């Protein structure tokens, strides 16, 4: 095996790439700077662009593979260089489309070369790297659940102009550094509710994508262009896009406001126009584009609508609850700012050791709980006249979870079914509805949690895995279910809780202790929130994270990365989530 490090030049835009280098990394400023008032648009900050060079006759096999990988990194910006690394046969066979494979790195020391058919005639170069993710053709960043080293093989042949590639795997192969340099994780916003729902949407739902920065295009235009294409497969059939089909962007310009000029059929009423404006506003602002500016939508150059920076805040759950409910001796209490607990009104606030796993509906009007003696899930109103009524009969049901539309959800392990109820199920008047969930059939579901947007659903499967899907077809199906996180060999997943519509907290027990991990369900990005061996359960709402101790005696609050003791009690619960 031969290893020789390629030179990589860091140059200004006018610099010339050295003949011995496979690429130059050039700092590039955005061509259009749509800055927030008093803030910044990412396009106003320099980003690094890969500029590949053609293979040189003096390059050896390692140089060629490194140069080819650099040409792949530059391919979307310059598609002319990469084919020069391939034989005519390979140029006809290789296709750049489809998913992008993301590997950890591609160093010279990771390339092994074996001569084939005589020295300096043919060779096989093997890049040993770890695939860590793929970026799909729908712009989804999907992490590899169990990363492991893999061989990427390139068949090489030497001709009069030097070494060339005659065969390799299809698609682009980028390093994590390439992705960090050329892509940006971006939140797009769509409206809750399946297309065609009679119920009007009332919340925006985040769809996380990774968009490549285009040197000749403002990032604002890149965002809006992708928004018009609709949601990724993770949310297809679960959310609505109020942009009509065949709508096109004519221009995006900036004066004292951002002006987005569209063309094509619109023909929407005021309610749908408000939803469209909300999608635009937050898809730009929450990616730090056009903050603090009004946004005007034009149709064929004529004003259609305008929104101020503070418009449409009601479309997001901005006011996260600060204080949770918690249980003690089978009664549910509401915590206040004085660290004092007040029993809630109605039967749920009365001590009853039979009630466990409390869940609170939107608005706090109803409480659900499992019964340890009677079985099933029971619901009561939070009024003096309230009384417990069974909504779900049966044993072994998962803890109840409310959706924002007032429906209550659980999983029945005996029938291997996701079940949904509303008030019509009270007292057995109607049977719970079975909801199709193909990817949870025969799964050992321990917990089912509906996100506060009423769209995403997290399922804790056994104590080793969490899967996430979305409610589609008017809540008739739990579809698009995919693995989110798997526990390590010696780890166990204890609890899950939604922090917001896109971040799920996962409580994991391992040899090193009990850890809360925060997972972005859009791209799998994971961060450690805190570590505390006392934790037995968790609940969250925005920045407010609470835990109950294993012994069921203390309520803990996350503060400055650590869990502080608050009050005697356990099993915290927020409205929804």
XYZ file of C-alpha atoms in Angstrom, residues 298-557:
260
model
C -46.416 39.339 -5.044
C -48.152 37.480 -7.856
C -46.786 38.351 -11.288
C -45.371 41.556 -9.819
C -48.620 42.678 -8.199
C -48.926 42.777 -4.365
C -50.886 39.804 -2.991
C -50.274 40.026 0.774
C -47.902 41.400 3.358
C -47.009 40.352 6.896
C -45.161 42.077 9.715
C -42.352 40.420 11.704
C -44.709 39.623 14.591
C -47.411 38.020 12.461
C -48.603 34.444 12.885
C -46.995 33.741 16.265
C -50.200 31.902 17.181
C -49.246 29.205 14.651
C -46.423 28.022 16.908
C -46.505 26.709 20.461
C -44.393 29.596 21.640
C -45.728 29.761 25.195
C -44.447 26.487 26.596
C -45.775 25.567 30.035
C -43.306 26.402 32.805
C -44.629 24.227 35.607
C -45.765 20.612 35.352
C -48.330 18.482 37.059
C -47.016 15.687 39.257
C -48.454 12.826 41.287
C -48.227 11.885 44.955
C -50.164 9.059 46.644
C -52.263 8.596 43.536
C -53.392 12.242 43.345
C -52.467 14.772 40.666
C -51.077 18.160 41.707
C -50.259 21.356 39.815
C -46.883 22.856 40.692
C -46.586 26.651 41.045
C -43.714 29.131 41.088
C -43.363 28.817 44.862
C -42.586 25.099 44.562
C -45.979 24.395 46.032
C -48.339 21.730 44.744
C -52.102 22.210 44.618
C -54.426 19.233 44.033
C -56.322 19.707 40.792
C -60.106 19.879 40.918
C -62.127 16.728 40.507
C -61.416 13.054 41.287
C -57.898 13.154 39.805
C -56.853 15.505 42.629
C -57.999 13.066 45.310
C -55.655 10.426 46.673
C -56.224 7.153 44.868
C -53.386 4.595 44.786
C -55.230 2.827 41.959
C -54.465 5.636 39.456
C -51.114 5.746 37.677
C -49.542 7.298 34.566
C -51.572 10.514 34.516
C -51.966 12.394 31.228
C -53.483 15.901 30.899
C -55.476 17.028 27.860
C -55.024 20.284 25.969
C -56.415 23.078 28.104
C -56.206 20.905 31.213
C -59.915 20.018 31.083
C -59.490 16.248 31.288
C -57.146 13.807 32.982
C -56.530 10.215 31.933
C -54.897 7.483 34.005
C -54.370 3.758 34.061
C -56.131 1.720 36.755
C -54.047 -0.893 38.537
C -57.049 -2.787 39.955
C -59.837 -2.369 37.389
C -57.646 -2.379 34.306
C -57.964 -0.129 31.293
C -57.641 3.624 30.965
C -60.044 5.974 32.736
C -60.818 9.656 32.176
C -62.283 12.365 34.389
C -62.998 16.075 34.023
C -61.121 18.588 36.158
C -64.291 19.938 37.780
C -66.014 19.229 41.074
C -68.688 17.319 39.140
C -66.170 15.147 37.306
C -66.114 11.378 37.736
C -63.937 8.582 36.416
C -65.213 6.832 33.267
C -63.492 4.014 31.451
C -62.549 4.850 27.853
C -60.282 1.886 27.096
C -60.978 -1.556 28.594
C -58.269 -4.193 28.867
C -54.982 -4.899 30.588
C -51.403 -4.126 29.677
C -52.275 -0.944 27.787
C -49.479 1.589 27.412
C -49.773 4.866 29.374
C -52.355 7.207 27.780
C -51.338 10.079 25.517
C -53.589 12.984 24.479
C -53.604 14.602 21.047
C -54.417 18.290 20.611
C -57.760 17.423 18.950
C -59.066 15.851 22.187
C -58.510 12.226 21.209
C -56.749 9.831 23.581
C -54.277 7.196 22.393
C -52.725 3.975 23.649
C -51.255 0.704 22.395
C -52.829 -2.661 23.159
C -50.186 -5.417 23.213
C -52.793 -8.200 23.174
C -54.262 -7.136 19.833
C -51.003 -5.519 18.675
C -53.024 -2.401 17.853
C -52.774 1.349 18.177
C -56.078 2.515 19.687
C -57.796 5.907 19.613
C -60.773 7.162 21.654
C -62.737 10.351 22.182
C -65.537 11.216 24.605
C -67.920 8.920 22.724
C -66.021 5.962 24.221
C -66.908 6.968 27.797
C -68.473 4.148 29.751
C -68.195 1.743 26.823
C -70.720 3.590 24.628
C -68.405 3.093 21.650
C -65.419 0.823 21.174
C -61.981 2.381 20.679
C -60.988 2.795 17.037
C -58.090 0.738 15.746
C -55.509 2.771 13.871
C -53.431 1.037 11.215
C -49.734 1.012 12.110
C -47.958 -1.398 9.726
C -44.469 -0.770 11.108
C -45.548 -1.491 14.694
C -47.226 -4.841 14.044
C -46.028 -7.330 16.692
C -43.672 -4.706 18.120
C -43.208 -4.702 21.888
C -44.501 -1.149 22.318
C -44.046 0.079 25.890
C -45.002 3.726 25.410
C -46.733 5.800 22.733
C -46.411 9.586 22.797
C -48.276 12.043 20.534
C -46.344 15.277 19.886
C -48.003 18.596 20.721
C -48.457 19.392 17.034
C -50.815 16.395 16.833
C -48.842 14.941 13.909
C -45.718 13.094 15.017
C -45.833 9.995 17.215
C -42.979 8.391 19.148
C -43.075 4.717 20.123
C -40.750 3.160 22.689
C -40.239 -0.415 21.494
C -39.091 -2.721 24.257
C -36.252 -1.087 26.114
C -33.919 -0.958 23.165
C -35.413 1.256 20.467
C -37.486 4.357 19.728
C -39.361 4.750 16.446
C -41.046 7.881 15.125
C -43.883 8.189 12.620
C -46.735 10.523 11.720
C -50.532 10.354 11.752
C -51.747 10.270 8.163
C -55.032 9.970 6.299
C -56.999 11.931 8.861
C -55.497 10.003 11.812
C -56.560 6.706 10.226
C -52.974 5.487 9.994
C -49.743 5.798 11.931
C -47.446 5.800 8.931
C -43.936 6.788 7.851
C -42.574 5.008 10.956
C -38.775 4.819 11.040
C -36.159 3.930 13.697
C -34.936 7.004 15.551
C -32.507 5.739 18.174
C -31.323 2.366 19.406
C -29.854 1.666 22.819
C -26.332 0.318 23.109
C -25.671 -3.302 23.942
C -25.713 -2.746 27.703
C -28.177 0.171 27.704
C -31.912 0.339 28.357
C -34.408 2.999 27.314
C -36.542 3.942 30.328
C -38.802 6.810 29.209
C -39.514 9.269 26.386
C -41.047 12.767 26.322
C -41.609 15.400 23.633
C -39.787 18.663 24.286
C -41.414 20.307 21.259
C -42.619 19.213 17.836
C -39.192 18.122 16.612
C -37.131 17.273 19.722
C -37.698 14.078 21.703
C -36.092 13.417 25.073
C -34.977 9.844 25.722
C -34.035 8.604 29.207
C -31.376 5.884 28.915
C -29.931 3.669 31.648
C -26.384 2.406 31.104
C -23.416 1.210 33.118
C -22.316 4.826 33.394
C -25.617 5.993 34.878
C -28.923 7.431 33.666
C -28.735 9.977 30.865
C -31.297 12.183 29.122
C -30.591 12.426 25.389
C -32.290 14.996 23.153
C -32.873 13.710 19.610
C -33.903 15.865 16.667
C -36.426 13.585 14.968
C -35.821 15.368 11.667
C -32.164 14.403 11.237
C -31.233 12.263 14.238
C -28.888 14.865 15.748
C -28.396 13.824 19.378
C -27.191 15.798 22.390
C -26.799 14.874 26.041
C -29.059 17.021 28.243
C -28.044 15.764 31.679
C -26.958 12.721 33.656
C -28.575 11.780 36.969
C -28.783 8.271 38.399
C -31.919 9.151 40.397
C -34.112 9.577 37.313
C -36.992 7.180 36.781
C -39.265 9.268 34.513
C -39.162 12.505 32.514
C -41.518 15.200 31.177
C -40.789 18.319 29.155
C -42.288 21.419 27.594
C -39.872 23.631 25.699
C -36.933 24.539 27.922
C -38.651 23.149 31.003
C -37.516 19.615 31.793
C -38.587 17.699 34.908
C -37.911 14.228 36.230
C -39.271 11.860 38.834
C -36.933 9.778 40.980
C -36.743 6.005 40.873
C -38.037 5.692 44.425
C -41.101 7.787 43.554
C -40.454 10.330 46.281
C -38.917 13.394 44.610
C -39.668 15.743 41.736
C -36.545 17.117 40.016
C -36.032 20.077 37.665
